[in-house]
Short mmCIF file of C-alpha atoms in Angstrom, two decimals:
data_model
loop_
_atom_site.label_atom_id
_atom_site.label_comp_id
_atom_site.label_asym_id
_atom_site.label_seq_id
_atom_site.Cartn_x
_atom_site.Cartn_y
_atom_site.Cartn_z
CA MET H 22 -81.20 36.86 3.16
CA THR H 23 -77.49 37.49 3.67
CA GLU H 24 -77.46 39.28 0.32
CA LEU H 25 -80.04 41.68 1.74
CA LEU H 26 -77.94 42.21 4.85
CA ILE H 27 -74.80 42.92 2.76
CA ARG H 28 -76.20 44.98 -0.10
CA ARG H 29 -78.95 46.87 1.69
CA ARG H 30 -79.29 50.58 1.01
CA LYS H 31 -81.35 53.18 2.75
CA GLY H 32 -84.57 54.08 1.02
CA MET H 33 -84.85 50.79 -0.88
CA THR H 34 -88.32 49.73 -1.82
CA SER H 35 -87.53 46.52 -3.73
CA VAL H 36 -84.84 43.87 -4.05
CA LYS H 37 -84.28 45.03 -7.60
CA GLU H 38 -82.87 48.35 -6.29
CA MET H 39 -79.98 46.66 -4.49
CA PRO H 40 -76.62 47.95 -5.82
CA VAL H 41 -74.42 45.55 -7.72
CA LEU H 42 -71.58 44.13 -5.64
CA GLN H 43 -68.68 43.04 -7.84
CA ASP H 44 -65.12 42.06 -7.18
CA GLY H 45 -63.25 44.49 -9.30
CA PRO H 46 -59.97 46.38 -9.60
CA PRO H 47 -58.98 48.93 -7.00
CA PRO H 48 -59.58 52.60 -7.77
CA GLY H 49 -57.06 53.72 -10.33
CA GLY H 50 -56.69 50.27 -11.69
CA PHE H 51 -54.06 47.62 -10.98
CA PRO H 52 -50.34 48.52 -11.30
CA ALA H 53 -48.70 47.53 -14.55
CA ILE H 54 -47.06 43.99 -14.66
CA ARG H 55 -43.63 43.74 -16.24
CA TYR H 56 -43.43 40.87 -18.71
CA ALA H 57 -40.71 42.10 -21.02
CA ARG H 58 -37.28 40.34 -21.06
CA ARG H 59 -34.41 42.08 -19.31
CA ILE H 60 -31.24 40.08 -20.13
CA PRO H 61 -28.30 42.50 -19.84
CA ASN H 62 -25.43 42.25 -22.25
CA SER H 63 -22.82 43.08 -19.59
CA GLY H 64 -20.32 40.87 -17.70
CA PRO H 65 -17.25 38.96 -18.98
CA GLY H 66 -17.15 38.05 -22.61
CA GLY H 67 -16.48 34.63 -24.07
CA VAL H 68 -12.73 35.10 -24.29
CA VAL H 69 -12.45 35.95 -20.60
CA ILE H 70 -14.60 32.99 -19.59
CA PHE H 71 -12.50 30.68 -21.76
CA LEU H 72 -9.26 31.97 -20.27
CA VAL H 73 -10.50 31.60 -16.69
CA ALA H 74 -11.80 28.08 -17.32
CA SER H 75 -8.62 26.97 -19.05
CA SER H 76 -6.45 28.39 -16.27
CA VAL H 77 -8.47 26.52 -13.64
CA VAL H 78 -8.22 23.29 -15.64
CA SER H 79 -4.48 23.76 -16.16
CA TYR H 80 -3.91 24.33 -12.47
CA GLY H 81 -5.85 21.18 -11.70
CA LEU H 82 -3.88 19.11 -14.20
CA TYR H 83 -0.64 20.53 -12.86
CA GLN H 84 -1.64 19.39 -9.38
CA VAL H 85 -2.44 15.97 -10.82
CA GLY H 86 1.07 15.81 -12.22
CA GLN H 87 2.59 16.87 -8.90
CA GLY H 88 0.59 14.20 -7.13
CA ASN H 89 1.78 11.59 -9.59
CA ARG H 90 5.39 12.60 -8.95
CA LYS H 91 4.88 12.26 -5.22
CA ARG H 92 3.24 8.86 -5.59
CA ARG H 93 6.04 7.69 -7.84
CA ALA H 94 8.55 8.75 -5.21
CA TYR H 95 6.66 6.83 -2.52
CA LYS H 96 6.52 3.76 -4.75
CA GLN H 97 10.23 3.99 -5.49
CA GLU H 98 11.07 4.22 -1.82
CA LYS H 99 8.97 1.14 -1.10
CA PHE H 100 10.49 -0.85 -3.96
CA GLU H 101 14.04 0.13 -3.01
CA ALA H 102 13.37 -1.15 0.49
CA ARG H 103 12.02 -4.41 -0.90
CA LYS H 104 15.04 -4.79 -3.18
CA ALA H 105 17.37 -4.37 -0.21
CA ILE H 106 15.54 -7.00 1.85
CA LEU H 107 14.88 -9.57 -0.89
CA PRO H 108 18.25 -11.40 -0.78
CA PHE H 109 18.00 -12.01 2.96
CA ILE H 110 14.50 -13.44 2.70
CA GLN H 111 15.39 -15.55 -0.30
CA ALA H 112 18.50 -16.90 1.45
CA GLU H 113 16.47 -17.87 4.51
CA GLU H 114 13.88 -19.59 2.36
CA ASP H 115 16.56 -21.43 0.39
CA ALA H 116 18.12 -22.79 3.58
CA ARG H 117 14.73 -23.87 4.88
CA PHE H 118 13.87 -25.51 1.56
CA VAL H 119 17.11 -27.46 1.42
CA ARG H 120 16.58 -28.71 4.99
CA GLU H 121 13.04 -29.80 4.20
CA LYS H 122 14.17 -31.43 0.95
CA GLN H 123 16.76 -33.47 2.85
CA LYS H 124 14.11 -34.71 5.24
CA TYR H 125 11.81 -35.50 2.34
CA LEU H 126 14.52 -37.46 0.46
CA GLU H 127 15.35 -39.45 3.57
CA GLU H 128 11.68 -40.29 3.99
CA GLU H 129 11.42 -41.29 0.34
CA ALA H 130 14.51 -43.50 0.64
CA ARG H 131 13.04 -45.16 3.72
CA ILE H 132 9.71 -45.82 2.04
CA MET H 133 11.10 -47.03 -1.28
CA ALA H 134 14.02 -48.99 0.17
CA ASN H 135 12.71 -52.34 -1.05
CA VAL H 136 11.66 -51.20 -4.50
CA PRO H 137 14.25 -52.33 -7.06
CA GLY H 138 15.46 -49.74 -9.54
CA TRP H 139 14.10 -46.75 -7.68
CA LYS H 140 16.29 -43.66 -7.77
CA VAL H 141 15.64 -41.47 -4.75
CA GLY H 142 15.05 -37.82 -5.63
CA GLU H 143 14.97 -38.54 -9.35
CA SER H 144 13.66 -35.60 -11.32
CA VAL H 145 10.46 -36.16 -13.26
CA TYR H 146 11.78 -33.92 -16.03
CA HIS H 147 14.42 -34.60 -18.66
CA THR H 148 15.98 -31.14 -18.45
CA LYS H 149 18.89 -30.50 -16.15
CA LYS H 150 17.63 -27.01 -15.33
CA TRP H 151 16.21 -26.34 -11.90
CA ARG H 152 12.46 -26.94 -11.81
CA PRO H 153 10.52 -25.88 -8.71
CA PRO H 154 8.62 -28.77 -7.15
CA ALA H 155 5.14 -29.26 -8.54
CA ALA H 156 2.58 -28.06 -6.02
CA ARG H 157 -0.65 -29.56 -7.35
CA ARG H 158 -2.39 -32.44 -5.75
CA ILE H 159 -2.98 -35.42 -8.02
CA TYR H 160 -6.54 -36.64 -7.85
CA ALA H 161 -7.62 -40.10 -8.88
CA ASP H 162 -9.92 -38.81 -11.58
CA TYR H 163 -7.39 -36.39 -13.11
CA GLN H 164 -7.79 -36.57 -16.87
CA MET X 22 15.57 -5.61 38.26
CA SER X 23 19.27 -5.11 37.72
CA SER X 24 21.39 -8.02 36.65
CA GLU X 25 23.32 -9.77 39.40
CA GLU X 26 27.09 -9.97 39.55
CA GLY X 27 28.42 -12.77 37.40
CA ALA X 28 25.11 -13.45 35.64
CA ALA X 29 25.58 -14.04 31.92
CA VAL X 30 23.66 -11.67 29.71
CA ALA X 31 21.97 -13.47 26.84
CA PRO X 32 23.39 -12.36 23.49
CA TYR X 33 21.03 -10.27 21.43
CA ILE X 34 19.36 -12.23 18.65
CA PRO X 35 17.74 -9.89 16.14
CA VAL X 36 14.04 -10.37 15.44
CA THR X 37 13.67 -10.21 11.68
CA THR X 38 10.05 -9.18 11.30
CA SER X 39 9.04 -7.31 8.18
CA SER X 40 8.80 -4.02 10.07
CA VAL X 41 12.35 -4.37 11.43
CA LEU X 42 13.73 -5.28 8.02
CA MET X 43 11.91 -2.45 6.29
CA SER X 44 13.12 0.00 8.93
CA ALA X 45 16.76 -0.94 8.37
CA ASN X 46 16.55 -1.32 4.59
CA LYS X 47 18.90 1.56 3.81
CA HIS X 48 21.56 0.08 6.10
CA PHE X 49 21.24 -3.30 4.40
CA ALA X 50 21.55 -1.68 0.98
CA HIS X 51 24.65 0.18 2.12
CA PHE X 52 26.54 -2.33 4.26
CA CYS X 53 25.58 -5.62 2.63
CA ARG X 54 25.68 -4.48 -0.97
CA ALA X 55 28.41 -6.88 -2.11
CA GLN X 56 26.90 -9.95 -0.46
CA ASN X 57 23.42 -9.17 -1.79
CA LYS X 58 24.72 -8.65 -5.30
CA ALA X 59 26.78 -11.85 -5.24
CA PHE X 60 23.82 -13.87 -4.02
CA LEU X 61 21.44 -12.42 -6.62
CA ASP X 62 23.95 -13.03 -9.42
CA CYS X 63 24.29 -16.63 -8.29
CA LYS X 64 20.50 -17.00 -8.23
CA ARG X 65 20.14 -15.49 -11.67
CA ALA X 66 22.70 -17.94 -13.02
CA ASP X 67 21.11 -20.98 -11.37
CA PRO X 68 17.84 -20.75 -9.41
CA ASN X 69 18.56 -24.06 -7.65
CA PRO X 70 18.53 -23.36 -3.91
CA GLU X 71 21.27 -25.90 -3.22
CA LYS X 72 23.75 -24.08 -5.43
CA CYS X 73 23.71 -20.71 -3.66
CA LEU X 74 23.67 -21.83 -0.06
CA HIS X 75 27.09 -20.43 0.83
CA LYS X 76 26.38 -17.01 -0.63
CA GLY X 77 23.02 -17.07 1.12
CA LEU X 78 24.84 -17.66 4.36
CA ASP X 79 26.97 -14.56 3.69
CA VAL X 80 23.81 -12.53 3.13
CA THR X 81 22.17 -13.80 6.29
CA SER X 82 25.19 -13.19 8.49
CA CYS X 83 25.72 -9.71 7.08
CA THR X 84 22.07 -8.79 7.66
CA LEU X 85 22.10 -10.10 11.21
CA SER X 86 25.36 -8.31 12.00
CA VAL X 87 23.90 -5.03 10.72
CA LEU X 88 20.87 -5.53 12.95
CA LYS X 89 23.08 -6.29 15.96
CA GLU X 90 25.15 -3.17 15.32
CA LEU X 91 22.01 -1.04 15.07
CA HIS X 92 20.79 -2.53 18.33
CA GLU X 93 24.06 -1.53 19.99
CA LYS X 94 24.23 1.99 18.61
CA CYS X 95 20.64 3.28 18.67
CA PRO X 96 18.25 0.75 20.19
CA LYS X 97 15.55 3.23 21.23
CA GLU X 98 15.23 4.99 17.88
CA MET X 99 15.36 1.70 16.01
CA ASP X 100 12.67 0.17 18.20
CA ALA X 101 10.48 3.25 17.89
CA TYR X 102 10.79 3.24 14.12
CA ALA X 103 10.12 -0.48 13.85
CA LYS X 104 7.12 -0.15 16.13
CA CYS X 105 5.71 2.68 14.01
CA MET X 106 6.19 0.65 10.83
CA ASP X 107 4.56 -2.33 12.48
CA TYR X 108 1.60 -0.19 13.50
CA TYR X 109 1.15 1.36 10.06
CA GLY X 110 1.80 -1.71 7.93
CA ASN X 111 5.23 -0.67 6.62
CA GLU X 112 4.08 2.67 5.19
CA PHE X 113 7.11 4.93 5.03
CA LYS X 114 5.17 8.14 4.60
CA LEU X 115 3.33 7.63 7.89
CA CYS X 116 6.51 7.24 9.96
CA ARG X 117 8.59 10.19 8.78
CA LYS X 118 9.27 11.50 12.30
CA GLN X 119 10.65 8.22 13.59
CA GLN X 120 12.55 7.69 10.36
CA GLN X 121 14.27 11.06 10.75
CA GLU X 122 15.21 10.39 14.36
CA PHE X 123 16.52 6.94 13.47
CA GLU X 124 18.64 8.24 10.61
CA ASN X 125 20.03 11.03 12.78
CA ALA X 126 20.96 8.58 15.52
CA CYS X 127 22.44 5.88 13.26
CA PRO X 128 23.66 7.55 10.06
CA LEU X 129 24.68 5.47 7.08
CA LYS X 130 28.25 6.68 6.97
CA ALA X 131 29.02 5.37 10.48
#
């Protein structure tokens, strides 16, 4: 019934006289659609692009080198400072070590006083070179 | 509070924290060069601590005397520099301002 309401014409005598209602193009047709490629051949060529890219890369690498120089200078300053301070710290530690070693030898002498043939502070090595004291604990199950 | 008449002022004992030592490193390198070198040569020859005690004493006394002298000449700049180094974990590049002031106040050629 809605078809009749939409497509009705004056002077119709039958449903077969209703005009055809189609969805079609506007009068004059649709405008033309562009589907052809349009890639222009203008702009910088390959040589120019290569030169620009290589200059950017070179500038970056130059900055890397400058940064490395700066970092090396910082490192050198730090190491020079450490070199200047090292003897003082080593001297302090030596004095402390010798004091502690004296106390330790006295304690050892006191403990091993009754053991015959015990040499206090005897080195466990055959060499006469200075060996730092061994710092590992000795466990009972050490293989 | 000002000190009273006749009261003895305690002698300055330098505090040798890492920040103080790092602050004054150029002065140590300049003023204690001979003692440091002698001690290190002795250590290189024989690492035994008991053998280089006397030279170590020279090094220690030289270092402490340098610190005392710096405390007399430019205490404020030295303390500011050491405080900055302490705050920034002994990074030289973060304490350039204080370093410049310290080196202007107590130059190496003094």
